[in-house]
PDB file of C-alpha atoms in Angstrom:
ATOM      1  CA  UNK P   4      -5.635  28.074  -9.624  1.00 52.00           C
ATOM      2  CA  UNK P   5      -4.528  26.215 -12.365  1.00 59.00           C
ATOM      3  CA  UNK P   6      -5.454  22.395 -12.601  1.00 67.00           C
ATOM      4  CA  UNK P   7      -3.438  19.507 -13.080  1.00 69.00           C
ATOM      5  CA  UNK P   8      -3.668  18.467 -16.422  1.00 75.00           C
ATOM      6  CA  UNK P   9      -0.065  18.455 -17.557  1.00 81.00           C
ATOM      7  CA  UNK P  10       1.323  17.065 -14.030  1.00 89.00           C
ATOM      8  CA  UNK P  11       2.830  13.877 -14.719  1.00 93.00           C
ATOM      9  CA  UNK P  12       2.014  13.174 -11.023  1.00 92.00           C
ATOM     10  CA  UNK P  13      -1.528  13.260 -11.663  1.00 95.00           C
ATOM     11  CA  UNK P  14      -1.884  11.557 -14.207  1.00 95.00           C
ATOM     12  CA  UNK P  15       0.523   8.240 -13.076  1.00 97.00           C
ATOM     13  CA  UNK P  16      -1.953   8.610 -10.080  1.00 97.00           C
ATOM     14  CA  UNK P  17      -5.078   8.222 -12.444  1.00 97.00           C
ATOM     15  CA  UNK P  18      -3.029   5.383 -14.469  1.00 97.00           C
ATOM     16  CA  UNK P  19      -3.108   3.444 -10.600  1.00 98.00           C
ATOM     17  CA  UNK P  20      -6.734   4.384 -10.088  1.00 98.00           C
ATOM     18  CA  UNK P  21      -8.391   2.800 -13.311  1.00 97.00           C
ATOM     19  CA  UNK P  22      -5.174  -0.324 -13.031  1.00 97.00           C
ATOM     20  CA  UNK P  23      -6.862  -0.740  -9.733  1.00 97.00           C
ATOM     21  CA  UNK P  24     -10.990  -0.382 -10.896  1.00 97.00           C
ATOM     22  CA  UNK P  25      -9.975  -3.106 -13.840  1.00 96.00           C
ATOM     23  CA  UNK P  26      -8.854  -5.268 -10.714  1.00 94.00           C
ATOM     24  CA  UNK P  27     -11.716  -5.427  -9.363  1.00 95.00           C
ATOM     25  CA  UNK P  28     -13.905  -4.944 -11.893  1.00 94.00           C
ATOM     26  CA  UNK P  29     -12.638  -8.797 -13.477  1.00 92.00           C
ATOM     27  CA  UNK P  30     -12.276 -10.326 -10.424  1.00 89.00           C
ATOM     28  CA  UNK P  31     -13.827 -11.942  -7.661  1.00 86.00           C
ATOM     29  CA  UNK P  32     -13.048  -9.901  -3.935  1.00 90.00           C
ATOM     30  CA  UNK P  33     -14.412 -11.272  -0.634  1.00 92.00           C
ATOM     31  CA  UNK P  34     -14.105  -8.472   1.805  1.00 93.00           C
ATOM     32  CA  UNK P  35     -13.164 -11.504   4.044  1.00 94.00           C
ATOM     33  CA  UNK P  36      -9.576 -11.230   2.622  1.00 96.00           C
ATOM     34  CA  UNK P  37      -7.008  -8.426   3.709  1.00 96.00           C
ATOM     35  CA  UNK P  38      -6.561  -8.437   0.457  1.00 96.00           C
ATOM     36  CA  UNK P  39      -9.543  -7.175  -0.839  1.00 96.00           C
ATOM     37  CA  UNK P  40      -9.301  -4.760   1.765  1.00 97.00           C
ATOM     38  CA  UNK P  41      -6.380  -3.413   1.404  1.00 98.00           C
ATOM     39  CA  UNK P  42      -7.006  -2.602  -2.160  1.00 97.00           C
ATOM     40  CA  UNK P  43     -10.378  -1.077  -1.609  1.00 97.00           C
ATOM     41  CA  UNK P  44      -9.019   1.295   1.009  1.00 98.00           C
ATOM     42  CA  UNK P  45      -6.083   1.874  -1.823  1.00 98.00           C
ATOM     43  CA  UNK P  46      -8.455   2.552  -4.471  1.00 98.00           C
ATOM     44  CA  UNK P  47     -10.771   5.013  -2.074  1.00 98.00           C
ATOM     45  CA  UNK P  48      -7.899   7.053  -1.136  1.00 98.00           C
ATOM     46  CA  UNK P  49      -6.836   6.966  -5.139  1.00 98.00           C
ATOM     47  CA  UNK P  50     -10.303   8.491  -6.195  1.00 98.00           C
ATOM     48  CA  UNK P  51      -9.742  10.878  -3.432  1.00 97.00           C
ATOM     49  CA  UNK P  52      -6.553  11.884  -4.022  1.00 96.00           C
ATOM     50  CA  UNK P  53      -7.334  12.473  -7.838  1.00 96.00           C
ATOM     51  CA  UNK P  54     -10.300  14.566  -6.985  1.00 95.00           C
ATOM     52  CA  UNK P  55      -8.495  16.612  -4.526  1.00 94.00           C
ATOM     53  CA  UNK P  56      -5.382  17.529  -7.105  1.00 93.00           C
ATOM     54  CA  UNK P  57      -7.871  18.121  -9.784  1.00 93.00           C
ATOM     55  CA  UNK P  58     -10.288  20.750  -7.628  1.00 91.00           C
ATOM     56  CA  UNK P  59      -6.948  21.956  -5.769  1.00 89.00           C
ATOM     57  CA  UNK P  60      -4.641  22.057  -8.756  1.00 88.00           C
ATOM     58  CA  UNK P  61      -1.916  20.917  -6.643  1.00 90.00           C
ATOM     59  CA  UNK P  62      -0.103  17.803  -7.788  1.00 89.00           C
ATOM     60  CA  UNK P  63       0.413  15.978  -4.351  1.00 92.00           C
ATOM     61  CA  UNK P  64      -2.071  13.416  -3.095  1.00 94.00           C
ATOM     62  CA  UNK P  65      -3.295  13.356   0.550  1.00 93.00           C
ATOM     63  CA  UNK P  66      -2.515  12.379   3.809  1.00 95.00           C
ATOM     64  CA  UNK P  67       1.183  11.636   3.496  1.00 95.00           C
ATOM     65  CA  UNK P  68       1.701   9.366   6.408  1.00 97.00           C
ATOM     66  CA  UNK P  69      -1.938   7.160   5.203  1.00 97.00           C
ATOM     67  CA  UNK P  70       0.393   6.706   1.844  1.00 98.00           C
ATOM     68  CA  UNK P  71       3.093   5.638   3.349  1.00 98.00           C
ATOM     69  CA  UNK P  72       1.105   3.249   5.480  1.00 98.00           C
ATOM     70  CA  UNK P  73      -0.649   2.351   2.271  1.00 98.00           C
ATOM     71  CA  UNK P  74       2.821   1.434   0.658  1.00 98.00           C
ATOM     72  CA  UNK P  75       3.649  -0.729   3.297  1.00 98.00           C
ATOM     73  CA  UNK P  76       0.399  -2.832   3.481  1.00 98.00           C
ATOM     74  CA  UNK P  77       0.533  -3.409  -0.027  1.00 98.00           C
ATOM     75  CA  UNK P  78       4.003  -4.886  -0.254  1.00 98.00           C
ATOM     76  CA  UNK P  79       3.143  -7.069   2.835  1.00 98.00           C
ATOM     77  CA  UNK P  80       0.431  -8.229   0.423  1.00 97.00           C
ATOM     78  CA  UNK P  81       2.885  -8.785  -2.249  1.00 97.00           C
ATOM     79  CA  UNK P  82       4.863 -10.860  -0.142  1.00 97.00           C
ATOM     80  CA  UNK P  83       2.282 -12.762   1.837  1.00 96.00           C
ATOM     81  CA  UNK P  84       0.695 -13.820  -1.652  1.00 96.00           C
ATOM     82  CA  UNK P  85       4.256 -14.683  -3.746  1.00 96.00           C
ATOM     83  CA  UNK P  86       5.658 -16.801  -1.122  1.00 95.00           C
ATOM     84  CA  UNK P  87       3.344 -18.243   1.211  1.00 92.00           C
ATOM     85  CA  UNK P  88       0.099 -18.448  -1.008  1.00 93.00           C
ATOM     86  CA  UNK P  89       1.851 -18.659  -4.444  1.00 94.00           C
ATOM     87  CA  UNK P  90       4.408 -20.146  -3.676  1.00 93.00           C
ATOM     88  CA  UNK P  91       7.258 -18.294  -5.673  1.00 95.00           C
ATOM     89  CA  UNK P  92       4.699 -19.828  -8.805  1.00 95.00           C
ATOM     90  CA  UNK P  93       5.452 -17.103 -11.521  1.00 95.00           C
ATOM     91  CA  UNK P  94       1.873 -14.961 -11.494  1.00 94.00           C
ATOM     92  CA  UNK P  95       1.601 -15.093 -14.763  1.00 95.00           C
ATOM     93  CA  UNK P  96       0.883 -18.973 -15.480  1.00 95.00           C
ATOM     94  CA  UNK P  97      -2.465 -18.105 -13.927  1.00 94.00           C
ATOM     95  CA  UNK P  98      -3.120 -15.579 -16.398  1.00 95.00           C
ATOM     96  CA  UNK P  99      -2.291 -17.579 -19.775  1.00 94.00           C
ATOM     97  CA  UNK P 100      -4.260 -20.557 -19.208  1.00 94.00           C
ATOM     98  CA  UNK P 101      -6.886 -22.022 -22.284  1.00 93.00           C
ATOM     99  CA  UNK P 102      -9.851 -21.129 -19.765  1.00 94.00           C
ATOM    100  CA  UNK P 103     -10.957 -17.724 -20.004  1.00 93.00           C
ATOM    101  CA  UNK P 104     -12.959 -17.618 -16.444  1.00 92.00           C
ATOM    102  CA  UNK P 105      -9.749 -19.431 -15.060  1.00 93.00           C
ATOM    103  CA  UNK P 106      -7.306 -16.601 -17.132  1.00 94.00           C
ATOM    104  CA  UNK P 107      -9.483 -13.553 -15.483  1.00 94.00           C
ATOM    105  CA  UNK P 108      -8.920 -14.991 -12.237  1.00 94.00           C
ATOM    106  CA  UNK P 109      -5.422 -15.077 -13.283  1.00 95.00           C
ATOM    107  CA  UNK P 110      -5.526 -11.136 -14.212  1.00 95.00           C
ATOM    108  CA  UNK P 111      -7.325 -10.228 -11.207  1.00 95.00           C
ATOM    109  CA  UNK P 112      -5.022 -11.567  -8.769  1.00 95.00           C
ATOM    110  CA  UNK P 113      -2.256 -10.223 -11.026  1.00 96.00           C
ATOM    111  CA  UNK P 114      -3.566  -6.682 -10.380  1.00 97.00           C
ATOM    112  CA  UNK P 115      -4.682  -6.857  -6.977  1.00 97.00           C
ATOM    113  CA  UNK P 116      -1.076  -8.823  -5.794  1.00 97.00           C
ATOM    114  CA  UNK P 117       1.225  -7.285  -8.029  1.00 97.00           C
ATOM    115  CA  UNK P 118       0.539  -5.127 -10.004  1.00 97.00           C
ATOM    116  CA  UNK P 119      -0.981  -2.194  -7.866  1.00 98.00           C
ATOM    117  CA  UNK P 120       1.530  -2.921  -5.112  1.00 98.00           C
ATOM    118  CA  UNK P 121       4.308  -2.206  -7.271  1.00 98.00           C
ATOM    119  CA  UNK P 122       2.514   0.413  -9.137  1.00 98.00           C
ATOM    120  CA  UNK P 123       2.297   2.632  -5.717  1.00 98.00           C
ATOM    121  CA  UNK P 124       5.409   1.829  -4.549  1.00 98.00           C
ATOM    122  CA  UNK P 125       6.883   3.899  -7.777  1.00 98.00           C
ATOM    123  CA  UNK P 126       4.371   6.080  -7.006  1.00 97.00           C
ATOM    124  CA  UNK P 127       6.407   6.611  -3.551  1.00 97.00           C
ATOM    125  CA  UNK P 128       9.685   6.917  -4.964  1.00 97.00           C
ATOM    126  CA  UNK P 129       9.475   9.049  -7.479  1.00 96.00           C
ATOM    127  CA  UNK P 130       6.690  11.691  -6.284  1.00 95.00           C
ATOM    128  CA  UNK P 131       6.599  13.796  -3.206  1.00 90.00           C
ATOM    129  CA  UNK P 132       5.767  15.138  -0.634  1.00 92.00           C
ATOM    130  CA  UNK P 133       8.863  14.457   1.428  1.00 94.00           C
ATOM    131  CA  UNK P 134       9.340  13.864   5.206  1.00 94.00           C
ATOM    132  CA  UNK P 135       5.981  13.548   6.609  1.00 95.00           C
ATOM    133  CA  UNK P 136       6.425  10.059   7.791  1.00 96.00           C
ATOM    134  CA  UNK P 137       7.885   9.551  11.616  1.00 97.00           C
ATOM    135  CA  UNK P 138       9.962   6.489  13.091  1.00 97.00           C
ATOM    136  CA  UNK P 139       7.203   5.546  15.026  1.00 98.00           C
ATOM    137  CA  UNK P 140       5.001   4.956  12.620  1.00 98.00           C
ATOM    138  CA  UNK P 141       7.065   1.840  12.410  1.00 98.00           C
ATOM    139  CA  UNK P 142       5.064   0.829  15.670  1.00 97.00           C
ATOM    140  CA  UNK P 143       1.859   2.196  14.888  1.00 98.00           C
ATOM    141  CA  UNK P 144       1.262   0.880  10.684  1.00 98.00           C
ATOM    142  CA  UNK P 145       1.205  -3.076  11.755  1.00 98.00           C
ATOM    143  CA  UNK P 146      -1.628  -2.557  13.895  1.00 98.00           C
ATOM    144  CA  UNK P 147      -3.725  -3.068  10.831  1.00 98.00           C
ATOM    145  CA  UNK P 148      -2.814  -6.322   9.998  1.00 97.00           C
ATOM    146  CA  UNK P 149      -2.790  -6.788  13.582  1.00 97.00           C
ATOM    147  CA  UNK P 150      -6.590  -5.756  14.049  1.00 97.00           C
ATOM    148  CA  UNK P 151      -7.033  -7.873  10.734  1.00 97.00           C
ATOM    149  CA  UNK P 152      -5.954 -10.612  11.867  1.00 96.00           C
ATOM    150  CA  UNK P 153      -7.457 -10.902  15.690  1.00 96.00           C
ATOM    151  CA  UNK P 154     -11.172  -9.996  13.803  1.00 96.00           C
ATOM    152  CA  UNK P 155     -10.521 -12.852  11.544  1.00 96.00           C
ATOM    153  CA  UNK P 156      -9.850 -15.262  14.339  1.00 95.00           C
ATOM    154  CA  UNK P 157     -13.038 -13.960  16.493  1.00 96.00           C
ATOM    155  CA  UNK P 158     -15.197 -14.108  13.554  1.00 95.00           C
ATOM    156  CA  UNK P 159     -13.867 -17.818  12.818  1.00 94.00           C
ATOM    157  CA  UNK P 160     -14.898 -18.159  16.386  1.00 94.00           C
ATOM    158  CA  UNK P 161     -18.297 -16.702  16.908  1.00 95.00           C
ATOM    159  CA  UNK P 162     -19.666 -17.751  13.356  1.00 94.00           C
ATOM    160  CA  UNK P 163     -18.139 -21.471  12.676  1.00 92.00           C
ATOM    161  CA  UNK P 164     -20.716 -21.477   9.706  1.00 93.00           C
ATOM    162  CA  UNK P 165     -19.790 -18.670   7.720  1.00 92.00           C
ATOM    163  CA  UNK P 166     -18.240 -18.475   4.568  1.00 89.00           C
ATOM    164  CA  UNK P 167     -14.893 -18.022   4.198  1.00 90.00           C
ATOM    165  CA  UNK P 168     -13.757 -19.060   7.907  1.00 93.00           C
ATOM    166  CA  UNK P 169     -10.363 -19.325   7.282  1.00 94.00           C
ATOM    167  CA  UNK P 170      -9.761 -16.787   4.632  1.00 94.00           C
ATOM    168  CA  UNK P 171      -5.939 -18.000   4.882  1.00 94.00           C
ATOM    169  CA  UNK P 172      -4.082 -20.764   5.552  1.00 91.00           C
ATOM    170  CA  UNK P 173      -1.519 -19.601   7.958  1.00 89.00           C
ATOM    171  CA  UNK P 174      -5.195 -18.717   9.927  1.00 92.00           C
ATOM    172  CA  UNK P 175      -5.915 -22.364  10.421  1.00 91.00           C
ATOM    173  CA  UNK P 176      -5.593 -23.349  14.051  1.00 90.00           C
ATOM    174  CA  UNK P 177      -4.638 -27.112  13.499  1.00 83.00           C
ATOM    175  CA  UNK P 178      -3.361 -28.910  16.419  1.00 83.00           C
ATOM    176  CA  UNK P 179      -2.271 -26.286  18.079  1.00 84.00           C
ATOM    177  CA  UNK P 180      -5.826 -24.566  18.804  1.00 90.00           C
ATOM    178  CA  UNK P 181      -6.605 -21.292  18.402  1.00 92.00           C
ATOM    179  CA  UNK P 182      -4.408 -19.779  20.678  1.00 93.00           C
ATOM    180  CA  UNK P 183      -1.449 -21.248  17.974  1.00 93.00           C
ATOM    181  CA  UNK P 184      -2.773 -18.409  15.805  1.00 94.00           C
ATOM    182  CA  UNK P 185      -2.677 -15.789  18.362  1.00 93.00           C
ATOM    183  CA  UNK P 186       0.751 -16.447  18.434  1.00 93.00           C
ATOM    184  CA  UNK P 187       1.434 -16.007  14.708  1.00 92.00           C
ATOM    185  CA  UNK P 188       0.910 -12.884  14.500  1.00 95.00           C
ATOM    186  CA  UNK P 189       3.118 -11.321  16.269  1.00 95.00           C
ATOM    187  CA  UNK P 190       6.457 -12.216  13.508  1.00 95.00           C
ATOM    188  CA  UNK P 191       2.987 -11.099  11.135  1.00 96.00           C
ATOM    189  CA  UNK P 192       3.532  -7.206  12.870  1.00 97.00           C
ATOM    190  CA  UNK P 193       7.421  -7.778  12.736  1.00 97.00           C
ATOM    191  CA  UNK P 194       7.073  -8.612   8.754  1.00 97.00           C
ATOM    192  CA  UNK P 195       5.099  -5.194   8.610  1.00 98.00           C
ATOM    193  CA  UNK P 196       7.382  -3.442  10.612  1.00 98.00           C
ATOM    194  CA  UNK P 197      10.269  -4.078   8.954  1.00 98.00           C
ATOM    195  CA  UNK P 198       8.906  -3.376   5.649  1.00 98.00           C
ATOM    196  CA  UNK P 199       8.130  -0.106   7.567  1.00 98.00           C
ATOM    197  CA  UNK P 200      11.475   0.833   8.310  1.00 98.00           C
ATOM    198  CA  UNK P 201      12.563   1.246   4.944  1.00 98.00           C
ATOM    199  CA  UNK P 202       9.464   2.719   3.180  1.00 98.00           C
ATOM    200  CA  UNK P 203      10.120   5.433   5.865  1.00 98.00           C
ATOM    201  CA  UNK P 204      14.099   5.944   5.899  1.00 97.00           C
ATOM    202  CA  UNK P 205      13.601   6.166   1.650  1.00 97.00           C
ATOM    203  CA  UNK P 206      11.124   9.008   2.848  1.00 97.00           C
ATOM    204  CA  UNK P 207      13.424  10.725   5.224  1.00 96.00           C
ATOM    205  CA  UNK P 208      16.346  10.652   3.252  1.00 96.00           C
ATOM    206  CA  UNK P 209      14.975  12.057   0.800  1.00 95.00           C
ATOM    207  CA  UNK P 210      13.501  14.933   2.426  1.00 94.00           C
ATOM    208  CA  UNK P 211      16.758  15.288   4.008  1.00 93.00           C
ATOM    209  CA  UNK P 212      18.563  15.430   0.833  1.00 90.00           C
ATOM    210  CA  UNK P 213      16.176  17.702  -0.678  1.00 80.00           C
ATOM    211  CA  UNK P 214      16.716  20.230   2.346  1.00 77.00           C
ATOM    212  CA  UNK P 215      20.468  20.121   1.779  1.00 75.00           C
ATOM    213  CA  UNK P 216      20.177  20.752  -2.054  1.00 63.00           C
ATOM    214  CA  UNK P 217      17.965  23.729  -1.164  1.00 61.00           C
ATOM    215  CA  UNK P 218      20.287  25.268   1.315  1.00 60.00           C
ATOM    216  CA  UNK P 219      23.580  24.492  -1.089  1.00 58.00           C
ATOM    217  CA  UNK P 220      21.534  26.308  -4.162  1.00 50.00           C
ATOM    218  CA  UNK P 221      19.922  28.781  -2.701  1.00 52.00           C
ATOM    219  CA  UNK P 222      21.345  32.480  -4.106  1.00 51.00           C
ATOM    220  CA  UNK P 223      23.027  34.124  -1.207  1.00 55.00           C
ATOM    221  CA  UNK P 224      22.384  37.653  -0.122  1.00 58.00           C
ATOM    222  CA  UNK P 225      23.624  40.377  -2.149  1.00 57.00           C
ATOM    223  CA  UNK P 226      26.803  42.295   0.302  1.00 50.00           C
ATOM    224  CA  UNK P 227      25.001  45.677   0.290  1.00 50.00           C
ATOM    225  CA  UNK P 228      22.034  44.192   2.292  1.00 51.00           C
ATOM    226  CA  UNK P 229      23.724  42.317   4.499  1.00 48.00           C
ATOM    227  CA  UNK P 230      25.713  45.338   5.583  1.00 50.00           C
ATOM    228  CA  UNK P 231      22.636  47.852   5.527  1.00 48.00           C
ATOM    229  CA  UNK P 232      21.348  48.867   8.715  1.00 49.00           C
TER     230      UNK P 232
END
């Protein structure tokens, strides 16, 4: 079986995999921030995926509905970090700053907030395969900021001491206790979900439209067989 070398699918998924190495590798990543974990579990299923085209010679990458899920977690992260870490700052004033530690800061958040997360979501619209996602995975893909979220708050708990408590600030209990940030994230899971719902209609429709293309294209049967016995 022929490999991959010419596929432009496997090579934009190689582009993502080193864009996402340089992230790290100029950065600073606590594994205390979804962040960080988000874009390891990205860049594990990258290295995956590229080995399993290249020994396979088939231009797909794995686990469609883990992709999709992937997609959605890092555009949550997108958000989360633009508008209530960032600010709506422009991420690039972080990057051209005199200071070069301060400017590969700068470039590693770039990458690991923007860059990446936009990179795979053209990944997802331009490269297959189709239809593998299901409605309720709408349900099921905010369970892992979810399960990020309650850890974070038991571990702020049990360890007081530790670094990185409060990895976030929207974590902070304040006034209103602990149970305050129990509460938060529940419109957290609704802000995943409904980044879900589109992620996965783009997906369906498209499968959908490539189904009816197929069936409008495809040559029809030649009258002789259709009246042989």
């Amino acid at each position: 079986m022929s490999r991959p070398i010419t596929s432009p699918r496997f090579w934009f998924a190689c582009l993502l995999m080193v864009l996402s190495i340089y992230g790290f590798l100029v950065g600073s990543h606590s594994l205390t921030f979804l962040t960080t974990i988000t874009n390891a579990i990205l860049l594990g299923y990258l290295v995956v995926g590229v080995w399993t085209m290249w020994t396979t010679g088939r231009p797909e990458l794995p686990a469609p509905r883990l992709r999709g899920a992937l997609v959605t977690w890092m555009l949550f992260i997108a958000i989360i970090a633009h508008t209530l870490l960032s600010h709506w700052a422009n991420p690039f004033d972080a990057v051209f700053v005199p200071d070069h530690a301060a400017a590969l800061r700068g470039v590693a958040l770039l990458f690991v907030h923007y860059v990446l997360p936009i990179g795979f979501l053209i990944d997802w619209l331009l490269f297959g395969p189709r239809g593998r996602t299901r409605w309720i995975d709408v349900a099921i893909w905010p369970l892992y900021a979810l399960a990020y979220g309650l850890l974070t708050i038991l571990r702020a708990i049990v360890y007081p001491d530790v670094a990185n408590r409060i990895p976030y600030p929207f974590l902070e209990p304040g006034d209103g206790g602990w149970w305050t940030v129990i509460v938060y994230q529940f419109p957290i899971v609704v802000a995943v979900a409904l980044i879900a719902v589109p992620v996965i209609g783009y997906d369906r429709l498209m499968a959908r439209s490539r189904a009816v293309g197929a069936v409008r294209f495809t040559a029809p049967e030649p009258v002789a067989d259709r009246l042989s016995p």
